[in-house]
XYZ file of C-alpha atoms in Angstrom:
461
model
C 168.806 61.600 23.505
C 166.089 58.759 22.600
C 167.613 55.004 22.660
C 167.260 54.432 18.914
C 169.092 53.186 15.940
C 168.745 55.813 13.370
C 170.736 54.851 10.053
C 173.555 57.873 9.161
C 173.436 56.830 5.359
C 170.010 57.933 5.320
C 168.678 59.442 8.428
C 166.038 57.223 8.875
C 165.167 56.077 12.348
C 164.570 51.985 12.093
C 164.049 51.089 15.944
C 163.253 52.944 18.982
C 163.332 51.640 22.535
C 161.734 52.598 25.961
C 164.303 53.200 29.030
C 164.091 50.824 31.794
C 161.956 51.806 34.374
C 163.599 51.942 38.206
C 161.772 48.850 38.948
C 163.805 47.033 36.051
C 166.882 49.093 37.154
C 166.717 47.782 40.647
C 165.558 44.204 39.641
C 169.224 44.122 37.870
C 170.991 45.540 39.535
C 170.101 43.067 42.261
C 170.866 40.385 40.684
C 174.495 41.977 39.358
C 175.011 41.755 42.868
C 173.816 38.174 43.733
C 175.438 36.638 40.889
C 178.904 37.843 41.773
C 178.576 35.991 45.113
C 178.471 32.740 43.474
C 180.760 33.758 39.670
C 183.704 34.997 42.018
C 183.605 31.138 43.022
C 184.039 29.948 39.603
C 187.699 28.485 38.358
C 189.332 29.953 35.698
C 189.148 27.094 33.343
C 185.158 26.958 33.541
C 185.052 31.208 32.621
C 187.532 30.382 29.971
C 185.165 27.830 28.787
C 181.918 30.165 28.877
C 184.752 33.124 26.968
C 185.637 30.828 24.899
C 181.733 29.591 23.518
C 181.387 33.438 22.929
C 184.230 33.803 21.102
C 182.506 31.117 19.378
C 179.124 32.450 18.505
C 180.407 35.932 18.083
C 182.444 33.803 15.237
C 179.155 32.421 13.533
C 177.569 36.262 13.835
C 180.086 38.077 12.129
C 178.141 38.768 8.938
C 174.773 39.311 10.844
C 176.206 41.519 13.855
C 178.325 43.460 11.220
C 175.102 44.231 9.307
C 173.786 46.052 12.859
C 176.689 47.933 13.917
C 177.140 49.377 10.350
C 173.311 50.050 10.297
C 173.287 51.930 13.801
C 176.636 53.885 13.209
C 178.087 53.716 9.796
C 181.300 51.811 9.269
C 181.824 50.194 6.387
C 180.918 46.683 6.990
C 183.742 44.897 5.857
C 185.611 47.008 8.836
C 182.581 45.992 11.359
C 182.918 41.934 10.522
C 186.513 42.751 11.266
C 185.884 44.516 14.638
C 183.570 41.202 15.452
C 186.359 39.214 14.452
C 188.422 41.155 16.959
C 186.758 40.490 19.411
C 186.534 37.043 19.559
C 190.227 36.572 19.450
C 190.581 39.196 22.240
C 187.891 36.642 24.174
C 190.541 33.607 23.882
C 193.248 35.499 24.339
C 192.150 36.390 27.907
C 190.103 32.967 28.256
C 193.850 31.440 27.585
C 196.409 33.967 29.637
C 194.052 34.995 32.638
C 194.923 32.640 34.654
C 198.497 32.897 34.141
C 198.331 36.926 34.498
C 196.313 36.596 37.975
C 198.323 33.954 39.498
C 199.392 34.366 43.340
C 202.708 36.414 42.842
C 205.408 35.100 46.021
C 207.358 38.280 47.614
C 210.975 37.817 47.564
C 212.137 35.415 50.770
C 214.354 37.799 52.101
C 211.366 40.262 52.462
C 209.088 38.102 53.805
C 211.724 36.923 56.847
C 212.640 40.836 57.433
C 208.845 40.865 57.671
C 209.069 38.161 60.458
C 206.765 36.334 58.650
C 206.901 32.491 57.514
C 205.277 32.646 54.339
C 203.325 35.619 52.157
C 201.647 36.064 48.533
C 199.829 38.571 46.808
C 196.471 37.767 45.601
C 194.293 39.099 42.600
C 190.494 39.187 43.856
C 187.663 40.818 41.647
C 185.959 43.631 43.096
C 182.373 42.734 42.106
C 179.506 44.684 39.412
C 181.831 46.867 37.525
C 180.030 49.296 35.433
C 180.851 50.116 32.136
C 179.630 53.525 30.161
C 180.469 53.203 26.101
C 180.514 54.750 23.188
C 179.012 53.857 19.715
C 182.110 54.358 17.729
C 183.650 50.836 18.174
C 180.340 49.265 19.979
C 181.521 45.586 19.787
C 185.405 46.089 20.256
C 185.060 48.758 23.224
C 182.657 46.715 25.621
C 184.545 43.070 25.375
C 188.044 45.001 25.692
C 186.426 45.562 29.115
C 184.291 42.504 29.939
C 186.638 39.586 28.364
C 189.243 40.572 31.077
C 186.574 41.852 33.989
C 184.404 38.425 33.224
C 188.039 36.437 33.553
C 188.820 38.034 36.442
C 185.997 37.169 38.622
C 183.577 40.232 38.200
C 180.115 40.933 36.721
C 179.923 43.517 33.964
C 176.610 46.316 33.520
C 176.697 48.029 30.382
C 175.203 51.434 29.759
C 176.164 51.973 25.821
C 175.843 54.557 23.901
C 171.732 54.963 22.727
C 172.338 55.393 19.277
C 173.390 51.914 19.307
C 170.600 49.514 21.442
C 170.685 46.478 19.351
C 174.243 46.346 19.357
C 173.891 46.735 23.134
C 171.807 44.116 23.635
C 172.575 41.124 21.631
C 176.257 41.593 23.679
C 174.181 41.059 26.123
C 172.148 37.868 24.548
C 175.790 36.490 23.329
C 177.298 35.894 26.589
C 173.890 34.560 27.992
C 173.958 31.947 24.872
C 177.583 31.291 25.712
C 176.110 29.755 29.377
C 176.849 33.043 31.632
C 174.087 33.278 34.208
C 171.959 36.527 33.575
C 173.563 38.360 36.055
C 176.898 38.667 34.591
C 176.836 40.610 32.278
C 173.848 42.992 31.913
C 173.085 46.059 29.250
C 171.446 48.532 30.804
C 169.100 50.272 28.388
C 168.936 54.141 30.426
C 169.903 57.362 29.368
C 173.058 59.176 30.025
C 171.327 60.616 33.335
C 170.773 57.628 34.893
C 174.468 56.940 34.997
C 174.796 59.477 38.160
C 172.880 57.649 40.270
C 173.783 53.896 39.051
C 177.222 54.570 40.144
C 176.391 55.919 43.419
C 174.611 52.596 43.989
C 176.481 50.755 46.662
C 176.099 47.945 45.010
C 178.831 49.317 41.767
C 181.978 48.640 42.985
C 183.984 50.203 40.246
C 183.109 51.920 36.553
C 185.329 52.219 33.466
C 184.503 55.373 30.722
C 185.492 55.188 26.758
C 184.153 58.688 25.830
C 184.066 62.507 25.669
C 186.471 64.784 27.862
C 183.043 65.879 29.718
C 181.338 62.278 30.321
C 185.143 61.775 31.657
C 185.367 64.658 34.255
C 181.487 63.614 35.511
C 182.319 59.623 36.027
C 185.242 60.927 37.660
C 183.945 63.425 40.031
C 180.998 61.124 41.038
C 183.328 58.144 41.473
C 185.911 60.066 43.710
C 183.169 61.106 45.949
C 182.238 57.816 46.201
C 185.714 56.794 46.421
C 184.957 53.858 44.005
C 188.093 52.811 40.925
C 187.795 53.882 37.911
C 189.549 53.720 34.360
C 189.058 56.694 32.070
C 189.928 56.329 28.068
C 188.555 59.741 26.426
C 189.803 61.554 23.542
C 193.309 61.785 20.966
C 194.669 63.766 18.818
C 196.935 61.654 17.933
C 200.754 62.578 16.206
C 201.711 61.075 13.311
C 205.510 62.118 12.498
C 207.412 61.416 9.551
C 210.936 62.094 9.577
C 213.501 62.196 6.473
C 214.863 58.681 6.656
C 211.447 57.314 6.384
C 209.911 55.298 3.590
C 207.537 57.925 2.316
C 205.757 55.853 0.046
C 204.640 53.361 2.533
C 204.143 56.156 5.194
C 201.870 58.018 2.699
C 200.009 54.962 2.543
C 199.487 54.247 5.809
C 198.874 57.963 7.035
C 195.587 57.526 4.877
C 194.334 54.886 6.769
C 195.612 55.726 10.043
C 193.505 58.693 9.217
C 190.207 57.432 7.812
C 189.599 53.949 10.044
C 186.199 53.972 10.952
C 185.285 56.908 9.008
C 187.713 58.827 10.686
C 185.950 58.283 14.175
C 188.822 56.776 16.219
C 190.041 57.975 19.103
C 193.299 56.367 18.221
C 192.916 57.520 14.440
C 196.147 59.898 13.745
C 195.098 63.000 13.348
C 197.961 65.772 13.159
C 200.710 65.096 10.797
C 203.821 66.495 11.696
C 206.619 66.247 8.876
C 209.970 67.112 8.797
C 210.605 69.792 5.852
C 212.710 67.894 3.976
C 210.490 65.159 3.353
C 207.332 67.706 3.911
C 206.112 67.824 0.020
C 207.078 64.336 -1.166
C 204.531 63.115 1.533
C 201.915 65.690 1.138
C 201.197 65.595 -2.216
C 201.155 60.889 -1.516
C 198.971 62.020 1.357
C 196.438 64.175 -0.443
C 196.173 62.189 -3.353
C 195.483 58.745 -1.565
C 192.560 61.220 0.817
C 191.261 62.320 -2.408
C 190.584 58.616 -3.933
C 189.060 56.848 -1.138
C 185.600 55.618 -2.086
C 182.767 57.252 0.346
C 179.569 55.687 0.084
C 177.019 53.442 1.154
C 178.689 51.826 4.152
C 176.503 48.545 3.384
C 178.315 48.299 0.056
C 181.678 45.944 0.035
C 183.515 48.371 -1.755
C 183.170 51.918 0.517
C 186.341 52.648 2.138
C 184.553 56.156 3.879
C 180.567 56.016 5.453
C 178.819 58.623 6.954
C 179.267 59.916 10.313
C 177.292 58.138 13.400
C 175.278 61.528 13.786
C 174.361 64.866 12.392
C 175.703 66.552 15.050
C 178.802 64.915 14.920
C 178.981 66.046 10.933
C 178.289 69.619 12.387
C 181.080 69.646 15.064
C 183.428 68.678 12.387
C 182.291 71.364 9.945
C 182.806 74.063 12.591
C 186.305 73.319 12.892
C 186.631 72.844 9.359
C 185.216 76.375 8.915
C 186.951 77.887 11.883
C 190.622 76.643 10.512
C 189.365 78.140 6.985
C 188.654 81.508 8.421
C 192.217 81.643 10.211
C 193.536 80.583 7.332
C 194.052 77.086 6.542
C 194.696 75.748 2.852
C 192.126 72.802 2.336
C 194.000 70.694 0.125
C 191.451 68.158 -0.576
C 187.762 68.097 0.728
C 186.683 70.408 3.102
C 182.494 70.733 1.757
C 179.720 68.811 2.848
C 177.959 66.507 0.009
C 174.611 67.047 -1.321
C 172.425 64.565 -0.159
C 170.996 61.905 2.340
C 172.553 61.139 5.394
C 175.448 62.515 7.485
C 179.000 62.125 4.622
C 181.788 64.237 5.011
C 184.589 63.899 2.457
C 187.648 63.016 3.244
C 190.321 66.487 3.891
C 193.600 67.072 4.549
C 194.163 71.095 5.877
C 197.538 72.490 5.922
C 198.901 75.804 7.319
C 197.744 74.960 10.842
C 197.820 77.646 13.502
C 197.887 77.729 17.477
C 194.956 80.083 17.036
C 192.221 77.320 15.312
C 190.063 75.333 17.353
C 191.443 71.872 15.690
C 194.694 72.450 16.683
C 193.990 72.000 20.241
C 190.426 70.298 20.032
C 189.779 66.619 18.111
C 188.539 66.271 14.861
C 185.956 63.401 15.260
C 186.469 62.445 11.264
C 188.063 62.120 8.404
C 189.764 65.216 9.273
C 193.270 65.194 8.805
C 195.900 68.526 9.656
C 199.322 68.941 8.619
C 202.331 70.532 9.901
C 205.965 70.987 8.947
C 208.645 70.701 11.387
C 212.301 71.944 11.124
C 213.961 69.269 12.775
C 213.408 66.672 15.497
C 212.844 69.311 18.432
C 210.218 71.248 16.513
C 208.360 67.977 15.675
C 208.591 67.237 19.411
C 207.062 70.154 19.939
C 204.289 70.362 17.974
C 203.054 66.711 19.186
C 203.248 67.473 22.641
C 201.292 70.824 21.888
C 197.952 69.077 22.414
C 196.111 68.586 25.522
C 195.500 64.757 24.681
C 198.104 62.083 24.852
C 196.353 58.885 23.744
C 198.901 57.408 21.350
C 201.311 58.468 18.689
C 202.916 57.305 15.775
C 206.640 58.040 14.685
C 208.592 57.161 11.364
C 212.141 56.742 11.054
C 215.018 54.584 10.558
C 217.179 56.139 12.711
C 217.881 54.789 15.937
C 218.987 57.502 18.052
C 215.539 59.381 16.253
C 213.361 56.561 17.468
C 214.680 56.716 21.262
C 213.839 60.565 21.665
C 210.851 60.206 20.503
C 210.457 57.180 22.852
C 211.824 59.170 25.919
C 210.138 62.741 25.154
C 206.376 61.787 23.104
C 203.163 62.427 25.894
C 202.070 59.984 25.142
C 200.560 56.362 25.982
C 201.743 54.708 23.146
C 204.838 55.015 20.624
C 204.463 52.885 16.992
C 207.351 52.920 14.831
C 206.990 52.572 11.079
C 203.419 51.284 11.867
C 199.831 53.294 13.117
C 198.560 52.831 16.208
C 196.219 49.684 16.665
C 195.090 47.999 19.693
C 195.805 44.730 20.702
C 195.344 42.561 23.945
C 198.921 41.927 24.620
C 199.375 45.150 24.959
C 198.037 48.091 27.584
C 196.056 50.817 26.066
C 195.456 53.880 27.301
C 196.594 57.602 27.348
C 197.709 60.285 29.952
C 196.836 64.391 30.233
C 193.385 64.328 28.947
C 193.739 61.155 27.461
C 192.498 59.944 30.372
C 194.092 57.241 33.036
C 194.397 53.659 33.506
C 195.031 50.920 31.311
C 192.911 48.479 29.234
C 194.272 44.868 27.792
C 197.064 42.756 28.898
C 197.931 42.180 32.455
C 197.368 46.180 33.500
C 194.299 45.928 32.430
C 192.997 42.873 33.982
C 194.663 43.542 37.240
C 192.381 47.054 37.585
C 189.276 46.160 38.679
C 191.077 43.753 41.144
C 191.518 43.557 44.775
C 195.231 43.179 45.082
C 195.385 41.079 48.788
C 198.574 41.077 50.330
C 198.360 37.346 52.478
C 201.027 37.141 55.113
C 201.679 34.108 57.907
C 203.339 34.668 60.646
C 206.268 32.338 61.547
């Protein structure tokens, strides 16, 4: 795939780039590794600082930086300002509670005498260059969700993004260097997707971390457990969204639709299957379908589009061919459901009901705005259904019941439960997923703490 920024409303390619060379490769990846001698040094109130003047700049940006991400993948730019805005307060909120979540942690006493020791403490050391492979869908939100904590912590960030989205790529790169990093710390890495073998083998990568495909997954993975280097894998969802009788329909409708739909449906957090109790079932359907059918899809640029394009053609065509597949087995398509005539890579918002075991999108995700819906008989069958996926990112649950809530609580596969809310990410909060969801944790003290060197530090009496 060439490293270019080709515009989905349109198809037109704006801005192609030439890989780095191995000479350029080496030159930086040397200097990942001499900077991290010296940044490991630094306090925690001086990174804060350098965060901080990101968070900053990334501030005064927002309008220009929005522009770019919309232009390279298509989200509606008042939703890319937003994601910039994001990420600046995700900068100061580890630039103010790093320090706090890697403090030395003190064993209890009473172990540390059985020990026969006089004194111990635990201690939270980075691990060094930390590489990080991304995708294009959020390409602001998902690299500082890694380097904000990783740069806080002590280590050196190299980013190999996705190459539909280079000048996203590199002005991160540019920003922290204006904020007063040295070079080395954090790096963008303009290769292809083969290079990333090989980088990761390098000695000098202590540890990666993967937002991405189920495949790209399994590869990192397998490379980095021969290796026997850390790694954090977030990959795909197919996320539940489960609306039982005691709900508010209305405002569960409401927020179904853009649960659905945020970032043109490309979210690997987006909810995605529908599950509603019967009882409730056609109240929220026809809410559902009607609020799908209105959204405004259009030129992403424009203030007013609620739906852009998708970030690629193939991407449009992957989403067809599940479309298509759930028609042939027999799926209603209650609203959308045909590509537009037209420039660039649209897909209409569409809701399909009558979902079998049998059709691809019941067990594969729709990257999209894609949405499936099921009815469930009662609690257990809505169980069920959402566990019936081989992804457990997230999930979202509806109800005012109690007793409802902590089932779904104890029984969802899932790495998060939202009640009477969708599914957003925060930095208080971990995020991340389990089956093949992937492993780890990102945000809040999990994630910080996993590209650490947890010391145990013991004195003898």
């Amino acid at each position: 795939m060439p490293i270019a920024t080709v515009n989905p409303a349109n198809g037109e390619t704006l801005k192609t780039y030439e890989a780095m060379d191995e000479e350029e490769l080496e030159r930086r990846l040397q200097l990942a590794e001499a900077t991290f001698r010296t940044y490991r040094t630094t306090t925690f109130a001086e990174r804060a600082r350098l965060l901080n003047r990101a968070a900053d700049l990334l501030d005064e940006d927002q309008r220009e930086i929005g522009r770019v991400m919309t232009t390279e993948m298509g989200k509606p730019v008042k939703q890319a300002r937003a994601e910039a805005a994001k990420c600046a307060r995700a900068m100061r909120w580890y630039a103010e509670h790093a320090a706090e979540l890697l403090a030395d942690e003190e064993p209890a006493a009473a172990d540390v005498k059985d020990s026969g020791g006089a004194r111990a403490l635990v201690r939270y050391r980075p691990l060094g260059p930390v590489l990080a492979v991304i995708p294009w869908n959020f390409p602001l939100w998902q690299v500082v969700r890694f380097a904000a904590p990783a740069l806080m912590a002590g280590n050196v960030g190299l980013l190999k993004h996705a190459s539909n989205v280079p000048q996203t790529a590199l002005y991160l790169e540019d920003l922290f260097h204006r904020a007063g990093f040295t070079e080395g710390c954090f790096q963008t890495l303009l290769v292809g997707s083969g290079a990333i073998d090989d980088i990761l083998r390098d000695e000098r990568v202590k540890a990666a971390t993967l937002t991405g495909s189920e495949p790209a997954g399994r590869a990192v993975a397998s490379t980095a457990g021969e290796m026997i280097k850390k790694t954090v894998l977030e990959l795909g969802g197919s996320d539940p969204y489960v609306v039982m009788p005691s709900a508010d329909v209305d405002r569960a409708a409401r927020t179904a639709v853009t649960a659905r739909v945020q970032n043109n449906g490309q979210s690997c957090i987006a909810a995605k299957r529908f599950i509603v109790h019967t009882d409730v079932y056609d109240a929220f359907t026809e809410r559902f379908v009607a609020g799908m059918a209105a959204l405004k899809v259009g030129d992403p640029l424009a203030e007013e589009t609620e739906v852009g394009p998708l970030a690629s053609e193939q991407g449009r065509s992957d989403l067809e061919e599940l479309v298509d597949d759930a028609r042939r087995g027999g799926a209603a398509v209650l609203c959308g459901g045909e590509r537009p005539d037209g420039p660039g890579w649209y897909y209409p918002p569409t809701v399909l009901a009558g979902i079998t075991r049998q059709m691809r999108i019941h067990r594969e995700e729709a990257f999209g705005p894609v949405a499936t819906l099921y009815r469930a008989a009662d609690l257990d069958e809505a169980v069920l259904i959402a566990n019936d996926s081989p992804f457990g990112l997230s999930s979202n649950v509806w109800t005012q019941d109690e007793a409802e809530v902590d089932r779904f609580v104890r029984d969802l596969e899932a790495g998060g439960v939202y009640v009477n809310g969708m599914t957003a990410s925060h930095p208080g909060f971990p995020f991340g997923g389990v089956k093949r969801s992937g492993y780890g944790r990102e945000l809040s003290g999990h994630g910080i703490r996993e590209f650490c060197n947890i010391t145990t530090v013991w004195h003898g009496a």
